Tab-separated table of N, CA, C and O in Angstrom:
chain	number	residue	atom	x	y	z
A	1	MET	N	0.815	-1.183	0.000
A	1	MET	CA	0.000	0.000	0.000
A	1	MET	C	0.860	1.249	0.000
A	1	MET	O	0.545	2.222	-0.646
A	2	ILE	N	1.967	1.221	0.744
A	2	ILE	CA	2.848	2.376	0.796
A	2	ILE	C	3.433	2.655	-0.577
A	2	ILE	O	3.552	3.808	-0.976
A	3	GLU	N	3.741	1.600	-1.327
A	3	GLU	CA	4.282	1.805	-2.662
A	3	GLU	C	3.255	2.467	-3.569
A	3	GLU	O	3.577	3.324	-4.368
A	4	LYS	N	1.985	2.079	-3.444
A	4	LYS	CA	0.928	2.676	-4.263
A	4	LYS	C	0.771	4.154	-3.945
A	4	LYS	O	0.599	4.976	-4.829
A	5	ILE	N	0.838	4.495	-2.672
A	5	ILE	CA	0.698	5.897	-2.277
A	5	ILE	C	1.896	6.687	-2.768
A	5	ILE	O	1.756	7.792	-3.269
A	6	GLY	N	3.092	6.144	-2.631
A	6	GLY	CA	4.293	6.840	-3.071
A	6	GLY	C	4.308	7.057	-4.573
A	6	GLY	O	4.888	8.017	-5.066
A	7	ALA	N	3.653	6.171	-5.322
A	7	ALA	CA	3.626	6.304	-6.772
A	7	ALA	C	2.782	7.481	-7.230
A	7	ALA	O	2.960	7.987	-8.329
A	8	LEU	N	1.873	7.950	-6.376
A	8	LEU	CA	1.019	9.066	-6.748
A	8	LEU	C	1.796	10.371	-6.816
A	8	LEU	O	1.458	11.252	-7.580
A	9	GLY	N	2.818	10.514	-5.983
A	9	GLY	CA	3.637	11.726	-5.981
A	9	GLY	C	2.987	12.838	-5.195
A	9	GLY	O	1.881	12.740	-4.711
A	10	GLY	N	3.714	13.948	-5.040
A	10	GLY	CA	3.191	15.116	-4.347
A	10	GLY	C	3.605	15.146	-2.897
A	10	GLY	O	4.011	14.136	-2.321
A	11	PRO	N	3.520	16.322	-2.265
A	11	PRO	CA	3.963	16.462	-0.891
A	11	PRO	C	3.074	15.734	0.106
A	11	PRO	O	3.542	15.215	1.097
A	12	LEU	N	1.777	15.668	-0.166
A	12	LEU	CA	0.881	14.988	0.754
A	12	LEU	C	1.149	13.494	0.774
A	12	LEU	O	1.173	12.878	1.830
A	13	THR	N	1.370	12.904	-0.386
A	13	THR	CA	1.617	11.468	-0.422
A	13	THR	C	2.942	11.137	0.230
A	13	THR	O	3.069	10.097	0.849
A	14	GLY	N	3.917	12.001	0.115
A	14	GLY	CA	5.195	11.777	0.791
A	14	GLY	C	5.011	11.792	2.296
A	14	GLY	O	5.548	10.958	3.016
A	15	ALA	N	4.238	12.741	2.804
A	15	ALA	CA	3.972	12.826	4.239
A	15	ALA	C	3.165	11.621	4.700
A	15	ALA	O	3.440	11.039	5.748
A	16	LEU	N	2.157	11.245	3.927
A	16	LEU	CA	1.330	10.098	4.281
A	16	LEU	C	2.148	8.819	4.252
A	16	LEU	O	2.019	7.967	5.130
A	17	SER	N	3.006	8.687	3.267
A	17	SER	CA	3.863	7.517	3.183
A	17	SER	C	4.761	7.430	4.409
A	17	SER	O	4.961	6.362	4.969
A	18	GLY	N	5.274	8.580	4.845
A	18	GLY	CA	6.107	8.603	6.048
A	18	GLY	C	5.325	8.205	7.278
A	18	GLY	O	5.807	7.450	8.129
A	19	VAL	N	4.091	8.682	7.407
A	19	VAL	CA	3.243	8.335	8.551
A	19	VAL	C	2.955	6.845	8.548
A	19	VAL	O	3.039	6.174	9.583
A	20	LEU	N	2.620	6.301	7.372
A	20	LEU	CA	2.321	4.874	7.287
A	20	LEU	C	3.540	4.020	7.590
A	20	LEU	O	3.453	3.035	8.311
A	21	SER	N	4.694	4.410	7.065
A	21	SER	CA	5.882	3.608	7.325
A	21	SER	C	6.275	3.691	8.788
A	21	SER	O	6.738	2.707	9.371
A	22	ASN	N	6.072	4.857	9.438
A	22	ASN	CA	6.338	4.961	10.871
A	22	ASN	C	5.389	4.079	11.663
A	22	ASN	O	5.787	3.435	12.632
A	23	ALA	N	4.114	4.047	11.273
A	23	ALA	CA	3.134	3.208	11.966
A	23	ALA	C	3.483	1.732	11.824
A	23	ALA	O	3.394	0.970	12.787
A	24	VAL	N	3.906	1.336	10.621
A	24	VAL	CA	4.294	-0.057	10.395
A	24	VAL	C	5.527	-0.395	11.225
A	24	VAL	O	5.599	-1.449	11.853
A	25	THR	N	6.496	0.517	11.267
A	25	THR	CA	7.710	0.291	12.049
A	25	THR	C	7.382	0.132	13.523
A	25	THR	O	7.900	-0.768	14.192
A	26	GLU	N	6.509	0.996	14.049
A	26	GLU	CA	6.118	0.905	15.459
A	26	GLU	C	5.380	-0.395	15.739
A	26	GLU	O	5.570	-1.014	16.783
A	27	ALA	N	4.526	-0.829	14.817
A	27	ALA	CA	3.785	-2.075	15.009
A	27	ALA	C	4.739	-3.270	15.035
A	27	ALA	O	4.586	-4.183	15.850
A	28	VAL	N	5.740	-3.257	14.156
A	28	VAL	CA	6.717	-4.345	14.123
A	28	VAL	C	7.541	-4.351	15.411
A	28	VAL	O	7.797	-5.402	15.992
A	29	LYS	N	7.932	-3.161	15.884
A	29	LYS	CA	8.680	-3.079	17.142
A	29	LYS	C	7.862	-3.644	18.291
A	29	LYS	O	8.365	-4.383	19.126
A	30	GLY	N	6.570	-3.272	18.350
A	30	GLY	CA	5.702	-3.761	19.413
A	30	GLY	C	5.541	-5.267	19.358
A	30	GLY	O	5.566	-5.942	20.383
A	31	ALA	N	5.410	-5.815	18.157
A	31	ALA	CA	5.260	-7.262	18.011
A	31	ALA	C	6.546	-7.980	18.408
A	31	ALA	O	6.516	-9.026	19.049
A	32	THR	N	7.686	-7.395	18.055
A	32	THR	CA	8.971	-7.997	18.403
A	32	THR	C	9.170	-7.990	19.907
A	32	THR	O	9.600	-8.988	20.489
A	33	GLN	N	8.848	-6.882	20.548
A	33	GLN	CA	8.997	-6.797	22.000
A	33	GLN	C	8.034	-7.740	22.699
A	33	GLN	O	8.369	-8.339	23.707
A	34	ALA	N	6.832	-7.893	22.178
A	34	ALA	CA	5.864	-8.801	22.785
A	34	ALA	C	6.324	-10.244	22.651
A	34	ALA	O	6.115	-11.056	23.555
A	35	ASN	N	6.976	-10.582	21.541
A	35	ASN	CA	7.483	-11.938	21.339
A	35	ASN	C	8.637	-12.243	22.273
A	35	ASN	O	8.856	-13.384	22.656
A	36	LYS	N	9.426	-11.235	22.624
A	36	LYS	CA	10.567	-11.433	23.499
A	36	LYS	C	10.159	-11.585	24.956
A	36	LYS	O	10.942	-12.025	25.773
A	37	ALA	N	8.945	-11.216	25.295
A	37	ALA	CA	8.484	-11.307	26.680
A	37	ALA	C	8.420	-12.770	27.097
A	37	ALA	O	8.168	-13.658	26.299
A	38	SER	N	8.662	-13.007	28.383
A	38	SER	CA	8.678	-14.379	28.878
A	38	SER	C	7.282	-14.909	29.180
A	38	SER	O	7.123	-16.065	29.530
A	39	LYS	N	6.280	-14.076	29.075
A	39	LYS	CA	4.915	-14.516	29.342
A	39	LYS	C	4.445	-15.428	28.205
A	39	LYS	O	4.607	-15.106	27.042
A	40	PRO	N	3.843	-16.572	28.537
A	40	PRO	CA	3.343	-17.438	27.471
A	40	PRO	C	2.087	-16.846	26.836
A	40	PRO	O	1.109	-16.562	27.519
A	41	GLN	N	2.130	-16.649	25.542
A	41	GLN	CA	1.025	-16.120	24.753
A	41	GLN	C	0.448	-14.845	25.345
A	41	GLN	O	-0.729	-14.561	25.206
A	42	GLY	N	1.265	-14.056	25.992
A	42	GLY	CA	0.801	-12.818	26.591
A	42	GLY	C	1.230	-11.626	25.766
A	42	GLY	O	2.141	-11.695	24.950
A	43	VAL	N	0.562	-10.552	26.001
A	43	VAL	CA	0.896	-9.307	25.330
A	43	VAL	C	1.176	-8.294	26.414
A	43	VAL	O	0.577	-8.328	27.486
A	44	GLU	N	2.104	-7.402	26.140
A	44	GLU	CA	2.414	-6.384	27.125
A	44	GLU	C	1.148	-5.597	27.455
A	44	GLU	O	0.360	-5.267	26.586
A	45	ALA	N	0.986	-5.313	28.713
A	45	ALA	CA	-0.211	-4.603	29.154
A	45	ALA	C	-0.260	-3.214	28.529
A	45	ALA	O	0.674	-2.442	28.649
A	46	GLY	N	-1.344	-2.921	27.836
A	46	GLY	CA	-1.549	-1.597	27.285
A	46	GLY	C	-0.851	-1.317	25.964
A	46	GLY	O	-0.961	-0.222	25.459
A	47	SER	N	-0.150	-2.246	25.392
A	47	SER	CA	0.573	-1.956	24.158
A	47	SER	C	-0.391	-1.672	23.000
A	47	SER	O	-0.174	-0.747	22.231
A	48	PHE	N	-1.459	-2.439	22.896
A	48	PHE	CA	-2.431	-2.205	21.840
A	48	PHE	C	-3.203	-0.924	22.120
A	48	PHE	O	-3.426	-0.105	21.226
A	49	ALA	N	-3.587	-0.734	23.368
A	49	ALA	CA	-4.300	0.482	23.747
A	49	ALA	C	-3.428	1.711	23.520
A	49	ALA	O	-3.927	2.762	23.100
A	50	ASP	N	-2.134	1.586	23.778
A	50	ASP	CA	-1.225	2.707	23.545
A	50	ASP	C	-1.146	3.039	22.060
A	50	ASP	O	-1.114	4.210	21.684
A	51	ALA	N	-1.113	2.024	21.223
A	51	ALA	CA	-1.041	2.258	19.778
A	51	ALA	C	-2.304	2.959	19.276
A	51	ALA	O	-2.225	3.908	18.489
A	52	ILE	N	-3.451	2.521	19.755
A	52	ILE	CA	-4.713	3.158	19.360
A	52	ILE	C	-4.761	4.587	19.888
A	52	ILE	O	-5.179	5.513	19.187
A	53	SER	N	-4.315	4.764	21.119
A	53	SER	CA	-4.304	6.095	21.716
A	53	SER	C	-3.410	7.050	20.922
A	53	SER	O	-3.782	8.200	20.669
A	54	LYS	N	-2.237	6.575	20.525
A	54	LYS	CA	-1.329	7.412	19.731
A	54	LYS	C	-1.951	7.777	18.384
A	54	LYS	O	-1.817	8.903	17.918
A	55	ALA	N	-2.621	6.821	17.760
A	55	ALA	CA	-3.248	7.088	16.469
A	55	ALA	C	-4.358	8.127	16.615
A	55	ALA	O	-4.476	9.040	15.782
A	56	LEU	N	-5.153	8.008	17.677
A	56	LEU	CA	-6.224	8.977	17.905
A	56	LEU	C	-5.662	10.360	18.230
A	56	LEU	O	-6.179	11.374	17.753
A	57	GLU	N	-4.606	10.412	19.028
A	57	GLU	CA	-3.985	11.699	19.351
A	57	GLU	C	-3.405	12.351	18.102
A	57	GLU	O	-3.516	13.565	17.919
A	58	SER	N	-2.799	11.550	17.243
A	58	SER	CA	-2.229	12.073	16.010
A	58	SER	C	-3.322	12.630	15.098
A	58	SER	O	-3.174	13.724	14.528
A	59	ALA	N	-4.413	11.899	14.971
A	59	ALA	CA	-5.529	12.369	14.140
A	59	ALA	C	-6.143	13.629	14.726
A	59	ALA	O	-6.488	14.571	13.997
A	60	SER	N	-6.244	13.676	16.046
A	60	SER	CA	-6.814	14.846	16.709
A	60	SER	C	-5.922	16.073	16.537
A	60	SER	O	-6.414	17.171	16.254
A	61	SER	N	-4.621	15.889	16.687
A	61	SER	CA	-3.710	17.037	16.520
A	61	SER	C	-3.688	17.513	15.071
A	61	SER	O	-3.597	18.721	14.818
A	62	ALA	N	-3.808	16.598	14.120
A	62	ALA	CA	-3.860	16.997	12.715
A	62	ALA	C	-5.140	17.782	12.425
A	62	ALA	O	-5.114	18.769	11.682
A	63	ALA	N	-6.243	17.364	13.036
A	63	ALA	CA	-7.505	18.090	12.860
A	63	ALA	C	-7.420	19.479	13.498
A	63	ALA	O	-7.894	20.464	12.918
A	64	ASP	N	-6.806	19.558	14.672
A	64	ASP	CA	-6.631	20.859	15.327
A	64	ASP	C	-5.762	21.789	14.483
A	64	ASP	O	-6.064	22.978	14.339
A	65	LYS	N	-4.697	21.234	13.908
A	65	LYS	CA	-3.807	22.037	13.069
A	65	LYS	C	-4.549	22.539	11.834
A	65	LYS	O	-4.422	23.714	11.457
A	66	SER	N	-5.341	21.665	11.203
A	66	SER	CA	-6.060	22.082	9.997
A	66	SER	C	-7.120	23.133	10.333
A	66	SER	O	-7.316	24.071	9.559
A	67	ASN	N	-7.775	22.993	11.480
A	67	ASN	CA	-8.746	23.999	11.899
A	67	ASN	C	-8.075	25.343	12.148
A	67	ASN	O	-8.594	26.391	11.762
A	68	ASP	N	-6.924	25.314	12.803
A	68	ASP	CA	-6.186	26.549	13.081
A	68	ASP	C	-5.752	27.223	11.776
A	68	ASP	O	-5.930	28.437	11.612
A	69	LEU	N	-5.203	26.436	10.855
A	69	LEU	CA	-4.768	27.006	9.575
A	69	LEU	C	-5.951	27.555	8.789
A	69	LEU	O	-5.843	28.602	8.146
A	70	SER	N	-7.076	26.849	8.847
A	70	SER	CA	-8.269	27.305	8.137
A	70	SER	C	-8.749	28.646	8.692
A	70	SER	O	-9.072	29.565	7.923
A	71	LYS	N	-8.793	28.771	10.009
A	71	LYS	CA	-9.209	30.038	10.625
A	71	LYS	C	-8.242	31.161	10.281
A	71	LYS	O	-8.670	32.284	9.964
A	72	ARG	N	-6.934	30.859	10.326
A	72	ARG	CA	-5.944	31.884	10.007
A	72	ARG	C	-6.030	32.300	8.545
A	72	ARG	O	-5.850	33.474	8.219
A	73	LEU	N	-6.325	31.352	7.661
A	73	LEU	CA	-6.475	31.670	6.246
A	73	LEU	C	-7.697	32.558	6.028
A	73	LEU	O	-7.650	33.525	5.251
A	74	GLN	N	-8.788	32.255	6.710
A	74	GLN	CA	-10.000	33.053	6.578
A	74	GLN	C	-9.816	34.472	7.115
A	74	GLN	O	-10.477	35.400	6.667
A	75	MET	N	-8.907	34.629	8.073
A	75	MET	CA	-8.646	35.954	8.639
A	75	MET	C	-7.555	36.700	7.852
A	75	MET	O	-7.055	37.718	8.302
A	76	ASP	N	-7.194	36.186	6.690
A	76	ASP	CA	-6.191	36.786	5.799
A	76	ASP	C	-4.820	36.919	6.449
A	76	ASP	O	-4.132	37.930	6.288
A	77	ASP	N	-4.409	35.886	7.164
A	77	ASP	CA	-3.060	35.855	7.733
A	77	ASP	C	-2.078	35.639	6.577
A	77	ASP	O	-2.166	34.637	5.866
A	78	PRO	N	-1.132	36.554	6.377
A	78	PRO	CA	-0.214	36.418	5.227
A	78	PRO	C	0.787	35.263	5.362
A	78	PRO	O	1.387	34.855	4.375
A	79	SER	N	0.942	34.716	6.570
A	79	SER	CA	1.906	33.632	6.747
A	79	SER	C	1.317	32.258	6.433
A	79	SER	O	2.027	31.257	6.487
A	80	VAL	N	0.019	32.196	6.105
A	80	VAL	CA	-0.642	30.923	5.817
A	80	VAL	C	-1.010	30.880	4.346
A	80	VAL	O	-1.627	31.798	3.816
A	81	SER	N	-0.622	29.787	3.685
A	81	SER	CA	-0.960	29.649	2.266
A	81	SER	C	-2.142	28.700	2.100
A	81	SER	O	-2.431	27.869	2.963
A	82	ILE	N	-2.796	28.836	0.979
A	82	ILE	CA	-3.933	27.965	0.667
A	82	ILE	C	-3.461	26.519	0.541
A	82	ILE	O	-4.114	25.596	1.038
A	83	GLU	N	-2.321	26.338	-0.092
A	83	GLU	CA	-1.800	24.988	-0.298
A	83	GLU	C	-1.523	24.298	1.026
A	83	GLU	O	-1.867	23.128	1.226
A	84	GLU	N	-0.892	25.025	1.949
A	84	GLU	CA	-0.582	24.460	3.265
A	84	GLU	C	-1.862	24.066	3.998
A	84	GLU	O	-1.939	23.005	4.636
A	85	THR	N	-2.871	24.902	3.894
A	85	THR	CA	-4.150	24.636	4.555
A	85	THR	C	-4.835	23.410	3.953
A	85	THR	O	-5.334	22.545	4.688
A	86	VAL	N	-4.846	23.313	2.643
A	86	VAL	CA	-5.488	22.172	1.979
A	86	VAL	C	-4.752	20.878	2.316
A	86	VAL	O	-5.379	19.844	2.586
A	87	ILE	N	-3.433	20.923	2.347
A	87	ILE	CA	-2.660	19.729	2.693
A	87	ILE	C	-2.955	19.310	4.128
A	87	ILE	O	-3.142	18.120	4.409
A	88	ALA	N	-3.016	20.270	5.047
A	88	ALA	CA	-3.327	19.953	6.445
A	88	ALA	C	-4.728	19.359	6.575
A	88	ALA	O	-4.938	18.402	7.335
A	89	MET	N	-5.683	19.901	5.832
A	89	MET	CA	-7.047	19.383	5.887
A	89	MET	C	-7.122	17.960	5.328
A	89	MET	O	-7.797	17.093	5.898
A	90	ASN	N	-6.426	17.713	4.224
A	90	ASN	CA	-6.430	16.370	3.641
A	90	ASN	C	-5.707	15.369	4.538
A	90	ASN	O	-6.128	14.221	4.650
A	91	THR	N	-4.618	15.801	5.167
A	91	THR	CA	-3.900	14.926	6.091
A	91	THR	C	-4.797	14.536	7.259
A	91	THR	O	-4.854	13.365	7.639
A	92	ALA	N	-5.497	15.518	7.823
A	92	ALA	CA	-6.407	15.231	8.933
A	92	ALA	C	-7.512	14.275	8.500
A	92	ALA	O	-7.861	13.342	9.227
A	93	SER	N	-8.043	14.495	7.316
A	93	SER	CA	-9.100	13.632	6.807
A	93	SER	C	-8.609	12.198	6.603
A	93	SER	O	-9.290	11.232	6.976
A	94	LEU	N	-7.426	12.053	6.025
A	94	LEU	CA	-6.871	10.723	5.790
A	94	LEU	C	-6.555	10.008	7.095
A	94	LEU	O	-6.793	8.799	7.222
A	95	GLN	N	-6.031	10.739	8.075
A	95	GLN	CA	-5.734	10.100	9.357
A	95	GLN	C	-7.014	9.649	10.049
A	95	GLN	O	-7.068	8.557	10.616
A	96	PHE	N	-8.043	10.484	10.002
A	96	PHE	CA	-9.313	10.099	10.613
A	96	PHE	C	-9.898	8.882	9.902
A	96	PHE	O	-10.380	7.944	10.553
A	97	THR	N	-9.849	8.874	8.584
A	97	THR	CA	-10.348	7.733	7.820
A	97	THR	C	-9.576	6.463	8.163
A	97	THR	O	-10.166	5.393	8.310
A	98	GLY	N	-8.266	6.581	8.314
A	98	GLY	CA	-7.450	5.429	8.689
A	98	GLY	C	-7.820	4.880	10.055
A	98	GLY	O	-7.905	3.654	10.249
A	99	VAL	N	-8.057	5.756	11.022
A	99	VAL	CA	-8.445	5.318	12.360
A	99	VAL	C	-9.809	4.631	12.315
A	99	VAL	O	-10.011	3.583	12.944
A	100	VAL	N	-10.736	5.190	11.564
A	100	VAL	CA	-12.069	4.584	11.455
A	100	VAL	C	-11.984	3.214	10.780
A	100	VAL	O	-12.630	2.254	11.213
A	101	GLN	N	-11.179	3.102	9.737
A	101	GLN	CA	-11.043	1.813	9.055
A	101	GLN	C	-10.386	0.779	9.960
A	101	GLN	O	-10.783	-0.393	9.954
A	102	ALA	N	-9.397	1.199	10.737
A	102	ALA	CA	-8.767	0.269	11.684
A	102	ALA	C	-9.780	-0.196	12.723
A	102	ALA	O	-9.842	-1.379	13.068
A	103	ARG	N	-10.593	0.736	13.217
A	103	ARG	CA	-11.635	0.374	14.182
A	103	ARG	C	-12.609	-0.622	13.568
A	103	ARG	O	-12.985	-1.622	14.200
A	104	ASN	N	-13.007	-0.386	12.325
A	104	ASN	CA	-13.942	-1.296	11.663
A	104	ASN	C	-13.347	-2.692	11.501
A	104	ASN	O	-14.042	-3.694	11.687
A	105	LYS	N	-12.068	-2.770	11.172
A	105	LYS	CA	-11.406	-4.079	11.033
A	105	LYS	C	-11.346	-4.797	12.377
A	105	LYS	O	-11.533	-6.013	12.446
A	106	ILE	N	-11.081	-4.046	13.447
A	106	ILE	CA	-11.005	-4.647	14.775
A	106	ILE	C	-12.375	-5.178	15.191
A	106	ILE	O	-12.488	-6.295	15.707
A	107	VAL	N	-13.416	-4.399	14.966
A	107	VAL	CA	-14.774	-4.837	15.311
A	107	VAL	C	-15.156	-6.051	14.480
A	107	VAL	O	-15.751	-7.007	14.999
A	108	GLN	N	-14.805	-6.064	13.208
A	108	GLN	CA	-15.116	-7.219	12.350
A	108	GLN	C	-14.381	-8.460	12.826
A	108	GLN	O	-14.961	-9.549	12.873
A	109	ALA	N	-13.107	-8.312	13.217
A	109	ALA	CA	-12.350	-9.455	13.727
A	109	ALA	C	-12.970	-9.978	15.019
A	109	ALA	O	-13.086	-11.201	15.228
A	110	TYR	N	-13.382	-9.068	15.889
A	110	TYR	CA	-14.040	-9.485	17.139
A	110	TYR	C	-15.326	-10.250	16.835
A	110	TYR	O	-15.582	-11.300	17.429
A	111	ASN	N	-16.123	-9.734	15.917
A	111	ASN	CA	-17.379	-10.415	15.557
A	111	ASN	C	-17.105	-11.793	14.945
A	111	ASN	O	-17.833	-12.750	15.224
A	112	ASP	N	-16.071	-11.889	14.113
A	112	ASP	CA	-15.732	-13.175	13.509
A	112	ASP	C	-15.329	-14.195	14.580
A	112	ASP	O	-15.718	-15.352	14.515
A	113	ILE	N	-14.563	-13.737	15.553
A	113	ILE	CA	-14.134	-14.641	16.625
A	113	ILE	C	-15.316	-15.050	17.476
A	113	ILE	O	-15.455	-16.221	17.855
A	114	MET	N	-16.197	-14.108	17.778
A	114	MET	CA	-17.345	-14.434	18.631
A	114	MET	C	-18.331	-15.355	17.913
A	114	MET	O	-19.060	-16.100	18.573
A	115	ASN	N	-18.368	-15.349	16.591
A	115	ASN	CA	-19.291	-16.191	15.843
A	115	ASN	C	-18.706	-17.560	15.495
A	115	ASN	O	-19.380	-18.367	14.854
A	116	MET	N	-17.473	-17.826	15.898
A	116	MET	CA	-16.870	-19.142	15.631
A	116	MET	C	-17.543	-20.204	16.476
A	116	MET	O	-17.830	-19.975	17.656
A	117	PRO	N	-17.778	-21.366	15.883
A	117	PRO	CA	-18.351	-22.449	16.684
A	117	PRO	C	-17.309	-22.974	17.684
A	117	PRO	O	-16.129	-23.049	17.389
A	118	VAL	N	-17.809	-23.311	18.855
A	118	VAL	CA	-16.882	-23.771	19.914
A	118	VAL	C	-16.789	-25.256	19.946
A	118	VAL	O	-17.460	-26.072	19.659
């Protein structure tokens, strides 16, 4: 998926590609650390919750930044460009969409597990 996004080009796709590759790197680190733990089939307490929390905080801060830039642009602040504002708005939108899609996948996986015959 990262390769497909990078193929589109542009500053937004470069930033998004960086965010996705950082998220993948963090997920791999978390999985590696969980595998190294001596607990049998255990997961570090809060590691998944921390990852979700970080994703939500990132999406929230991106939305706050886009709102701030939008307000400053509307007030004719000369230090804010239209391009910067549009990129911030699209970044916030993509991050929110990613969080929602991840939530939907998690809920679907939970439903699939709960519907398995015992």
